[in-house]
PDB file of C-alpha atoms in Angstrom:
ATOM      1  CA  UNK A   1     121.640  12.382 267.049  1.00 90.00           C
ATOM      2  CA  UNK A   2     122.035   9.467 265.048  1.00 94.00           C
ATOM      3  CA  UNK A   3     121.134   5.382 265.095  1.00 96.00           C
ATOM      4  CA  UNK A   4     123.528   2.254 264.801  1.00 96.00           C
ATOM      5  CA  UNK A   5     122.867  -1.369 263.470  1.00 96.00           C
ATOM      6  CA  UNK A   6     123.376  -1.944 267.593  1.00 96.00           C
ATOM      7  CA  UNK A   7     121.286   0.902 269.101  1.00 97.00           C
ATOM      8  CA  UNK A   8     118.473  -0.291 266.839  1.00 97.00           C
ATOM      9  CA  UNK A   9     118.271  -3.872 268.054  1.00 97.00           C
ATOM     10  CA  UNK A  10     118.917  -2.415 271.758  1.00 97.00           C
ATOM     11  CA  UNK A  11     116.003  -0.550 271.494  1.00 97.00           C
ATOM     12  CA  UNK A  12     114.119  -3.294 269.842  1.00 97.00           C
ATOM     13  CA  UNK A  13     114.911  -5.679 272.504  1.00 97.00           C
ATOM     14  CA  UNK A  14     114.013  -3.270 275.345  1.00 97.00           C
ATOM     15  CA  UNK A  15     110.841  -2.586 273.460  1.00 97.00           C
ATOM     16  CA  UNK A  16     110.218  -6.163 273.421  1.00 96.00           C
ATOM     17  CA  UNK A  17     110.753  -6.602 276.952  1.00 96.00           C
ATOM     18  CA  UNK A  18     108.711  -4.211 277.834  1.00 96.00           C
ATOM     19  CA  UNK A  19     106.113  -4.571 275.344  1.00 94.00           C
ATOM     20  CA  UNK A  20     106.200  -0.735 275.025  1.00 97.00           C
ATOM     21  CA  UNK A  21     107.236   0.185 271.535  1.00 97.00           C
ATOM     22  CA  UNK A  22     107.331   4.030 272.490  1.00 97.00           C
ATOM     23  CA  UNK A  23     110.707   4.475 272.555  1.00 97.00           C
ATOM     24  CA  UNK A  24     111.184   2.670 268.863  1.00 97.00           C
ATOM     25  CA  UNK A  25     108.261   5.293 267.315  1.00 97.00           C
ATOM     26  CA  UNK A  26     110.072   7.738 268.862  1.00 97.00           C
ATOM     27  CA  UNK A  27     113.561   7.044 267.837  1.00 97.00           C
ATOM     28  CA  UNK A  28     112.475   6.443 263.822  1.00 97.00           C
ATOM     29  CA  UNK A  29     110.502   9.724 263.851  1.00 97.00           C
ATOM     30  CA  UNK A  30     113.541  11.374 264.946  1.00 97.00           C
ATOM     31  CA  UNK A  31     115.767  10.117 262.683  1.00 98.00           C
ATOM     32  CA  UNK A  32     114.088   9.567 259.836  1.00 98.00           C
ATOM     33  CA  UNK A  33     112.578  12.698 259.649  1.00 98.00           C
ATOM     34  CA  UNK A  34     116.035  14.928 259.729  1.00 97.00           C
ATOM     35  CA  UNK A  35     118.522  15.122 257.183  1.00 96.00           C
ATOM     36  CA  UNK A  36     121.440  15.358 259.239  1.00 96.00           C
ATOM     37  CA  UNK A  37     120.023  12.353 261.875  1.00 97.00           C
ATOM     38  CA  UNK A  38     119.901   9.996 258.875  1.00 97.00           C
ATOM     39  CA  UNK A  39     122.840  11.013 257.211  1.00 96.00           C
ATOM     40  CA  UNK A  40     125.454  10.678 260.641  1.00 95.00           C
ATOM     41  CA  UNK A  41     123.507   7.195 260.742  1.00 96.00           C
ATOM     42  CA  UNK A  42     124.707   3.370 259.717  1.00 96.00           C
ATOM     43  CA  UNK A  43     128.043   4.502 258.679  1.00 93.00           C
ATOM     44  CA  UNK A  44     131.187   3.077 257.898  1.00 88.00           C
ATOM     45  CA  UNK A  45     133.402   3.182 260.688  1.00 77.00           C
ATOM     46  CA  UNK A  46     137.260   4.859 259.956  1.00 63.00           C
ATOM     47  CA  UNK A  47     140.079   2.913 260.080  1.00 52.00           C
ATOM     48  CA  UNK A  48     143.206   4.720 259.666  1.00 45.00           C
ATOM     49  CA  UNK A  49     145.190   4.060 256.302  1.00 44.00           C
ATOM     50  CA  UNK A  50     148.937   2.369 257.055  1.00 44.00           C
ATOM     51  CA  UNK A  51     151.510   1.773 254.448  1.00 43.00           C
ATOM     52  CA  UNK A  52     153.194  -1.326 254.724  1.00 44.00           C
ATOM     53  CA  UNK A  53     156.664  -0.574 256.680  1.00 43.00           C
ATOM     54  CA  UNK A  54     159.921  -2.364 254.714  1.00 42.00           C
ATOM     55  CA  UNK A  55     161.854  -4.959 256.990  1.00 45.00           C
ATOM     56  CA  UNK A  56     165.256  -3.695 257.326  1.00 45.00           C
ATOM     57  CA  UNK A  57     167.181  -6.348 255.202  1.00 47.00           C
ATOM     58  CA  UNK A  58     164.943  -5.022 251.980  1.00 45.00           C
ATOM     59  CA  UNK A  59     165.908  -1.527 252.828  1.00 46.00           C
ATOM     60  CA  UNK A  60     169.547  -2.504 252.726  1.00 46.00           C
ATOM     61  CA  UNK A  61     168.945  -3.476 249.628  1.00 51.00           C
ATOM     62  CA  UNK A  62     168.085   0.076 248.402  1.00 51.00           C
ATOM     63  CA  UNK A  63     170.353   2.734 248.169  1.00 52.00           C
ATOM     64  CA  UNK A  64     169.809   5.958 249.455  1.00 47.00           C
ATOM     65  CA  UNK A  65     167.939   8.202 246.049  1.00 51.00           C
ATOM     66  CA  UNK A  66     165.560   4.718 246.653  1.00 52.00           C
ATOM     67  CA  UNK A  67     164.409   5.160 249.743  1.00 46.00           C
ATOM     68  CA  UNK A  68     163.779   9.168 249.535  1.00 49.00           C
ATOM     69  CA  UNK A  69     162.085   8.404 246.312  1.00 48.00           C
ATOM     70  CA  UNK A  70     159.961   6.453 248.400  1.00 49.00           C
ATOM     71  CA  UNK A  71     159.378   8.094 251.121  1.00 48.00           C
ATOM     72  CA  UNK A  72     158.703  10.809 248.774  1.00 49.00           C
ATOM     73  CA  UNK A  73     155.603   9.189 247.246  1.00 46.00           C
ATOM     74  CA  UNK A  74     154.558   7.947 250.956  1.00 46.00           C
ATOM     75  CA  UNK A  75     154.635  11.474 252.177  1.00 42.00           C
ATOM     76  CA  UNK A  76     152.171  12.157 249.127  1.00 41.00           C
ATOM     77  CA  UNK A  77     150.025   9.303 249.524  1.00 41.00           C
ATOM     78  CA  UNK A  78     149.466  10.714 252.984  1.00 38.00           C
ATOM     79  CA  UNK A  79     148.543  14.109 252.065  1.00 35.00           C
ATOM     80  CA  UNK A  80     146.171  13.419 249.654  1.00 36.00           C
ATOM     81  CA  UNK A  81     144.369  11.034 251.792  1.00 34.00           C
ATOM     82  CA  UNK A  82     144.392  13.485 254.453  1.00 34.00           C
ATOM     83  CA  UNK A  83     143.073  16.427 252.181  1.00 29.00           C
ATOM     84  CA  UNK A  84     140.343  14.163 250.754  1.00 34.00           C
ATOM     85  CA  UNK A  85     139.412  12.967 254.237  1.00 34.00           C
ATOM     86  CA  UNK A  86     138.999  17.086 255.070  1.00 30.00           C
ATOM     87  CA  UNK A  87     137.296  17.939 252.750  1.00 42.00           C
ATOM     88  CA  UNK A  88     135.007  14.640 253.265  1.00 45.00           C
ATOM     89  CA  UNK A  89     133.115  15.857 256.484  1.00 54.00           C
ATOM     90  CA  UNK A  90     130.501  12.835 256.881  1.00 66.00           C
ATOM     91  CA  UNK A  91     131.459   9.103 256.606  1.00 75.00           C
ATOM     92  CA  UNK A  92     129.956   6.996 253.743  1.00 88.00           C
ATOM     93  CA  UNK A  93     126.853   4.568 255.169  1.00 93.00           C
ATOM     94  CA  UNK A  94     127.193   0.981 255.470  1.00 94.00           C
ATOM     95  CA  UNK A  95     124.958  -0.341 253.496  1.00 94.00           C
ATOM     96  CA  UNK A  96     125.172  -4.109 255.292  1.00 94.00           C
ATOM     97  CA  UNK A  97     125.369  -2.474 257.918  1.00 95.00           C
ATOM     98  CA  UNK A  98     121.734  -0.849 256.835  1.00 96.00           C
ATOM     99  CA  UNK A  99     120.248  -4.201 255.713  1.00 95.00           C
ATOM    100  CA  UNK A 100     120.837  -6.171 258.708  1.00 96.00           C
ATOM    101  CA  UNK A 101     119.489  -3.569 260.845  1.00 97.00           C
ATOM    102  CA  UNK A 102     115.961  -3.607 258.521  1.00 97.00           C
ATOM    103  CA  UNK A 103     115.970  -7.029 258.506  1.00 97.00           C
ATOM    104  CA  UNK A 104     115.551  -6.615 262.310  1.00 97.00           C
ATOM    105  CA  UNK A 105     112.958  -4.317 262.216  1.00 97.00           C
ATOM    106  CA  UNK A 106     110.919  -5.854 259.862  1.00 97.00           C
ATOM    107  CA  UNK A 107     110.645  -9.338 262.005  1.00 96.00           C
ATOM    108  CA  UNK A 108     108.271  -6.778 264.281  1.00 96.00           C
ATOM    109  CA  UNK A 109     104.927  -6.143 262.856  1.00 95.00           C
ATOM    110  CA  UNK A 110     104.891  -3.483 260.663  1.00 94.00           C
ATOM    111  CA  UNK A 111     101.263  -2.135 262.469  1.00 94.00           C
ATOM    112  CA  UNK A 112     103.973  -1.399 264.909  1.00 96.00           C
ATOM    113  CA  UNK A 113     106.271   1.488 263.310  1.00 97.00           C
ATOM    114  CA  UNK A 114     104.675   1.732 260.147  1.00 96.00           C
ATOM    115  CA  UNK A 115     102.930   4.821 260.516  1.00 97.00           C
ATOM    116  CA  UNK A 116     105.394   6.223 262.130  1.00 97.00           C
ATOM    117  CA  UNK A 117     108.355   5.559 259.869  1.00 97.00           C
ATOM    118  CA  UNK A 118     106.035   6.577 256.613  1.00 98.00           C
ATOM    119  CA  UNK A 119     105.501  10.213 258.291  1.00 98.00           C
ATOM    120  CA  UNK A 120     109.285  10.743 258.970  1.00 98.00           C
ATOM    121  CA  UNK A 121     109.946   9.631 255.244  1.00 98.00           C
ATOM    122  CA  UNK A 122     107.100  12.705 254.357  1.00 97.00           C
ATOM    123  CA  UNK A 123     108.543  14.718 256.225  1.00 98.00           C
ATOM    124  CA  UNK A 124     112.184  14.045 255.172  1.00 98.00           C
ATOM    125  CA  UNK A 125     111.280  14.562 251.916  1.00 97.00           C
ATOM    126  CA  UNK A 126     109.832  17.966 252.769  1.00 97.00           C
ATOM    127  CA  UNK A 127     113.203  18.995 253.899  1.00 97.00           C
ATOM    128  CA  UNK A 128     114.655  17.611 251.023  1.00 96.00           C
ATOM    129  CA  UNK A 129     112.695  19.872 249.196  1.00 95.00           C
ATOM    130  CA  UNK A 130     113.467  22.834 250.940  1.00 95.00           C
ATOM    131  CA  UNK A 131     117.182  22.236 251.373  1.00 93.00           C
ATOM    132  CA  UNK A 132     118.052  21.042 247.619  1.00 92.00           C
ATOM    133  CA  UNK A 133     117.511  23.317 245.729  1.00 91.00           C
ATOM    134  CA  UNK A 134     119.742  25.540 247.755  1.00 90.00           C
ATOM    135  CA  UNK A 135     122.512  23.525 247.659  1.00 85.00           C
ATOM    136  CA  UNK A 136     125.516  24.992 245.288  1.00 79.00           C
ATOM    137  CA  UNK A 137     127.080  22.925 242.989  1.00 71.00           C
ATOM    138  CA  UNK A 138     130.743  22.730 244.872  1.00 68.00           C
ATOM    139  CA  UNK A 139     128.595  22.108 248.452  1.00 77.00           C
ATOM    140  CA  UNK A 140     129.242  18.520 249.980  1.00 83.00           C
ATOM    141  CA  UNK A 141     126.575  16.693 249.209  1.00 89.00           C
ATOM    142  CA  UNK A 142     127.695  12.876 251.042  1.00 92.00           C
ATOM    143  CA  UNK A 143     124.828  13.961 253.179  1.00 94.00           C
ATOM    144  CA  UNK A 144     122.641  13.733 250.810  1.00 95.00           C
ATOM    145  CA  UNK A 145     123.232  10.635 248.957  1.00 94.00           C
ATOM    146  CA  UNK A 146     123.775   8.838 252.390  1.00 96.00           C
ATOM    147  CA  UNK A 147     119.701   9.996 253.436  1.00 97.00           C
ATOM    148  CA  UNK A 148     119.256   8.409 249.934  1.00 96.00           C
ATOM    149  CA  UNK A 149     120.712   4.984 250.232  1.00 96.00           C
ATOM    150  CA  UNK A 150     119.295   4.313 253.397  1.00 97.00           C
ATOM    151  CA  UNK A 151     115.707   5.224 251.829  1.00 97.00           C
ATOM    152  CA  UNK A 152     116.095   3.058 249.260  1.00 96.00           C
ATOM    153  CA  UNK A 153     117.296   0.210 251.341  1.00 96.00           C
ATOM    154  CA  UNK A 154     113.552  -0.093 253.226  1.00 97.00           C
ATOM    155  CA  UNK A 155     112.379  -3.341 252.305  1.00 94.00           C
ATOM    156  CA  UNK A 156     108.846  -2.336 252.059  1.00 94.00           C
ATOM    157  CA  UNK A 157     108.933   0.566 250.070  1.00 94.00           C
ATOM    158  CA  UNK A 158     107.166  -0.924 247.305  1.00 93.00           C
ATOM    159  CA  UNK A 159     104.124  -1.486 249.546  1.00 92.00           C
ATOM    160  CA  UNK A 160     100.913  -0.098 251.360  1.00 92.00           C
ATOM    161  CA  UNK A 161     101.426   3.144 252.338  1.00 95.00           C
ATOM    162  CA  UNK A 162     105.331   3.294 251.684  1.00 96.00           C
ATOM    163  CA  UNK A 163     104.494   3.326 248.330  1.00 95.00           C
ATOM    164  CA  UNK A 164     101.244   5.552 247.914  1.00 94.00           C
ATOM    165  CA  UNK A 165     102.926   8.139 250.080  1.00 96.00           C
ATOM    166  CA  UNK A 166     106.305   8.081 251.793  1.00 96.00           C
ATOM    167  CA  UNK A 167     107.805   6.944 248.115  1.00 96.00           C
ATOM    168  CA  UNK A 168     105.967   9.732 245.904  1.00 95.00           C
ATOM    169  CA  UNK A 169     107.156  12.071 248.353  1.00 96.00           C
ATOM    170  CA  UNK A 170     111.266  10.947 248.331  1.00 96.00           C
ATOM    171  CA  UNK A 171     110.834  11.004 244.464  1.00 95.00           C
ATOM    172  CA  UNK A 172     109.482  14.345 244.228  1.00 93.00           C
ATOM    173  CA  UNK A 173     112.118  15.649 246.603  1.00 94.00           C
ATOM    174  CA  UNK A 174     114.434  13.921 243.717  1.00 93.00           C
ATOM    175  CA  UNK A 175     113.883  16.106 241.121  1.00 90.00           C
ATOM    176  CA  UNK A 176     116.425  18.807 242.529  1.00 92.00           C
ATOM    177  CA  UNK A 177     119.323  16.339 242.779  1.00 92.00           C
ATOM    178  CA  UNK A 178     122.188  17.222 241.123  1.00 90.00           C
ATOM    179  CA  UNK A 179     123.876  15.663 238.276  1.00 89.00           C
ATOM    180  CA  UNK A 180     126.881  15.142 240.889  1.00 89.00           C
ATOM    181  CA  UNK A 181     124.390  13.599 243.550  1.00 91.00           C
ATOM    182  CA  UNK A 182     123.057  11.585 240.742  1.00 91.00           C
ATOM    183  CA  UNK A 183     126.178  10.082 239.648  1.00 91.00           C
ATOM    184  CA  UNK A 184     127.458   9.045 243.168  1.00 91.00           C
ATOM    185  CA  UNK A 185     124.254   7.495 243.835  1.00 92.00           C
ATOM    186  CA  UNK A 186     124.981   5.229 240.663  1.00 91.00           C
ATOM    187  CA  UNK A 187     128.263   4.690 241.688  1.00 91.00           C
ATOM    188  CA  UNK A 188     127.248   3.502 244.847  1.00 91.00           C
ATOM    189  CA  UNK A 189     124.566   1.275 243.454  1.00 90.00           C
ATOM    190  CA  UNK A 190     126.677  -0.352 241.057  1.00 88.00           C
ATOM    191  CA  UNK A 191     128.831  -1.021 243.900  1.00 87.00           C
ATOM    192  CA  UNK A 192     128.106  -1.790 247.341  1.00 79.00           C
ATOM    193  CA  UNK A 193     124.309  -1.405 246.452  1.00 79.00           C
ATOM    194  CA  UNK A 194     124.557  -3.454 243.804  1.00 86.00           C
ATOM    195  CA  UNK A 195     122.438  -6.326 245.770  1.00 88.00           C
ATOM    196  CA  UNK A 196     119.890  -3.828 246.164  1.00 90.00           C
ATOM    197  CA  UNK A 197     119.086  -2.669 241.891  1.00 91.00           C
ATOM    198  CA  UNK A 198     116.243  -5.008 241.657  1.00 92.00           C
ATOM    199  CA  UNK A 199     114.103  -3.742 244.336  1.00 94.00           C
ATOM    200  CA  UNK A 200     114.890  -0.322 243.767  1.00 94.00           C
ATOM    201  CA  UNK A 201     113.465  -0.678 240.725  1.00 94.00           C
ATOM    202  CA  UNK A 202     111.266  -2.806 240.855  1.00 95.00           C
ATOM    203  CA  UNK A 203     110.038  -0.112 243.474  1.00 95.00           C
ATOM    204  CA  UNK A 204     110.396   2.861 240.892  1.00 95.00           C
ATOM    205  CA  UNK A 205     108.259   0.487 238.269  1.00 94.00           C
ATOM    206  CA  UNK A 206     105.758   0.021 241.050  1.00 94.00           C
ATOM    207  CA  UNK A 207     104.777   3.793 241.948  1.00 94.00           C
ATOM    208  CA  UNK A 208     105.588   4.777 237.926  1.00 93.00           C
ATOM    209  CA  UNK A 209     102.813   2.094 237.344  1.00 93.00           C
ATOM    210  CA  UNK A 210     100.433   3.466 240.258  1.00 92.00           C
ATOM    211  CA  UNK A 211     100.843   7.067 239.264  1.00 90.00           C
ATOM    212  CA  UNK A 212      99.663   6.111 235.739  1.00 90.00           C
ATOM    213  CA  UNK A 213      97.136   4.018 236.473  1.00 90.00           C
ATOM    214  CA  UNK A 214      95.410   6.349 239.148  1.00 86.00           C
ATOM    215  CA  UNK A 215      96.426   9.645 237.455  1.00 83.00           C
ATOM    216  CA  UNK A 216      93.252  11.418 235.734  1.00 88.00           C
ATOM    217  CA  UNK A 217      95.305  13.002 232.781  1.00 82.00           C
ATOM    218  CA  UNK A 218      93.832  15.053 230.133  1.00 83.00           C
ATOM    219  CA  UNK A 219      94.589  17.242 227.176  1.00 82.00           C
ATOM    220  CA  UNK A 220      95.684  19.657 229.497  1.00 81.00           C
ATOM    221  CA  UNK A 221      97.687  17.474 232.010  1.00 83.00           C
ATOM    222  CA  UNK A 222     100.103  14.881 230.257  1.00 83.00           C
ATOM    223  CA  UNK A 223     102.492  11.900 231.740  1.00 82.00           C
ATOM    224  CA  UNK A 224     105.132  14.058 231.815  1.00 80.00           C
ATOM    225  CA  UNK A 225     103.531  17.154 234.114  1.00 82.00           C
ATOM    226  CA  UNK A 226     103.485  14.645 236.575  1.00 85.00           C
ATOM    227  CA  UNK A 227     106.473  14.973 238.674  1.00 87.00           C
ATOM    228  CA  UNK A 228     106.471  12.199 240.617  1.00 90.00           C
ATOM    229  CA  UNK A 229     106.394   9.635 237.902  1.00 91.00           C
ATOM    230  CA  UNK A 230     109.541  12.218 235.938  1.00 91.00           C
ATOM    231  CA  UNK A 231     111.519  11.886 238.851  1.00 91.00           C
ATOM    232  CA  UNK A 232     110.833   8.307 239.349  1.00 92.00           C
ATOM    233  CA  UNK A 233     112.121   7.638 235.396  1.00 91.00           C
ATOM    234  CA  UNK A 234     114.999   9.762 236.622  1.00 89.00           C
ATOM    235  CA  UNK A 235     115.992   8.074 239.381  1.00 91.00           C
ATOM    236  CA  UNK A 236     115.375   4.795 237.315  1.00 92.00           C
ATOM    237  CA  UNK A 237     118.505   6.102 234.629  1.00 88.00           C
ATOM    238  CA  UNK A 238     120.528   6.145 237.660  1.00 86.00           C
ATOM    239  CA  UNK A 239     120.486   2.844 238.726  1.00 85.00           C
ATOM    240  CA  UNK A 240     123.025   0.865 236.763  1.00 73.00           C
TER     241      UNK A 240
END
C-alpha cells in the first residue's frame, strides 16, 4: 500500500463531499505509520534512459573503429545504469511532488487529521527504532531516507503536538542512522530539499529549545544524556 500526490486529493475531495473524513484518518494512519507504506509513497516516477541515436549522414562521417568505439561505451552506459537500477529496489520520493500534496492537506483543519497523523509519526518512529539498528551496513537503505524526507517535509512539525511528540519521537528513532543514511539525507537536502533547510531547522532549533527549557537536568542528568536533543544536533550537522 502506498499514497500519491493524486490519491491524496481524491480522497480529500470525496471526504469533502461527503463530509466524512473517515476514510482520510484512515488512509494517514496506514501509511504513515509503516515503513514500507511511506517509503513506496510520493515517488519519482521512471522514465527509461535513451541515448541520442546519430542521423545517418553523421555516421557516414565515421569510420568503422568510430562507431564500435561508440557503441562500445553505449553498451556500457547501459549496463551500469541497469546494474545501479538493480541494485536500487525503491524509487527516490518526489519531494514537489510531497509539498504540493501537504499543501493540500493542510487547507483542511488540522482538528481534522491531526491526531491521527501525530500517532502514525509515534508509531513510525517506533519501528524505526526497532528496524535500525538491525540494518547492516551494505543493506539498502533508500527506504529509509525516503520515510525521512517525507517527515521532514510536514509543514507543521514545528508545532502543537507535532513538535512535543511526533518530532521527539522521529529524532530519537535518528540516533541509529547510519553515517551512509546520514550523508544521502544531506545530499538530498542540499539538493532537491534544498527549499526545505530552513524549516527543518528551524524545526530541530524548536524541539532542541523545548527539550532544554522543559528538561529538569541535574548533576546526575546532563544536556547531553538527553537523546532527543543529541539526535536533534545530529540531524542539525546534516543539513547543509
Amino acid at each position: 500500500m502506498y499514497l500519491t500526490e493524486q490519491g491524496l486529493y481524491d480522497i480529500i475531495d470525496e471526504c469533502e463531499t461527503t463530509e466524512c473524513y473517515s476514510p482520510l484518518i484512515r488512509t494517514l494512519g496506514e501509511i504513515f505509520s509503516s515503513i514500507e507504506n511511506l517509503s513506496k509513497s510520493f515517488v519519482q516516477e521512471s522514465t527509461p534512459t535513451t541515448s541520442p541515436t546519430m542521423d545517418s549522414a553523421e555516421n557516414k562521417c565515421l569510420n568503422k573503429e568510430e562507431l564500435r568505439h561508440l557503441e562500445g561505451e553505449k553498451d556500457k552506459d547501459e549496463d551500469s545504469s541497469c546494474a545501479e537500477s538493480s541494485s536500487t529496489g525503491i524509487l527516490r520520493v518526489d519531494l514537489s511532488s510531497v509539498r504540493r500534496a501537504y499543501n493540500d492537506l493542510f487547507k483542511l483543519k488540522t482538528s481534522i487529521f491531526e491526531n491521527a497523523l501525530v500517532n502514525a509519526l509515534v508509531t513510525l518512529a517506533g519501528n524505526l527504532q526497532m528496524e535500525l539498528p538491525t540494518r547492516k551496513e551494505k543493506d539498502n537503505h533508500d527506504d529509509i531516507v525516503n520515510v525521512l524526507l517525507i517527515v521532514f517535509e510536514i509543514p507543521a512539525l514545528g508545532s502543537g503536538d507535532f513538535l512535543e511528540t511526533a518530532l521527539p519521537a522521529i529524532c530519537r528513532a535518528s540516533q541509529w542512522l547510519s553515517v551512509e543514511v546520514q550523508a544521502t539525507l544531506a545530499r538530498m537536502w542540499a539538493g532537491p530539499g534544498r527549499s526545505s533547510i530552513r524549516n527543518i531547522l528551524e524545526n530541530l532549533q524548536q524541539l532542541i529549545t523545548l527539550k532544554v527549557i522543559v528538561t529538569p537536568f541535574h548533576r546526575d542528568f546532563f544536556i547531553q544524556d538527553e537523546n532527543v536533543i543529541t539526535s536533534a544536533t545530529k540531524l542539525v550537522k546534516d543539513v547543509p
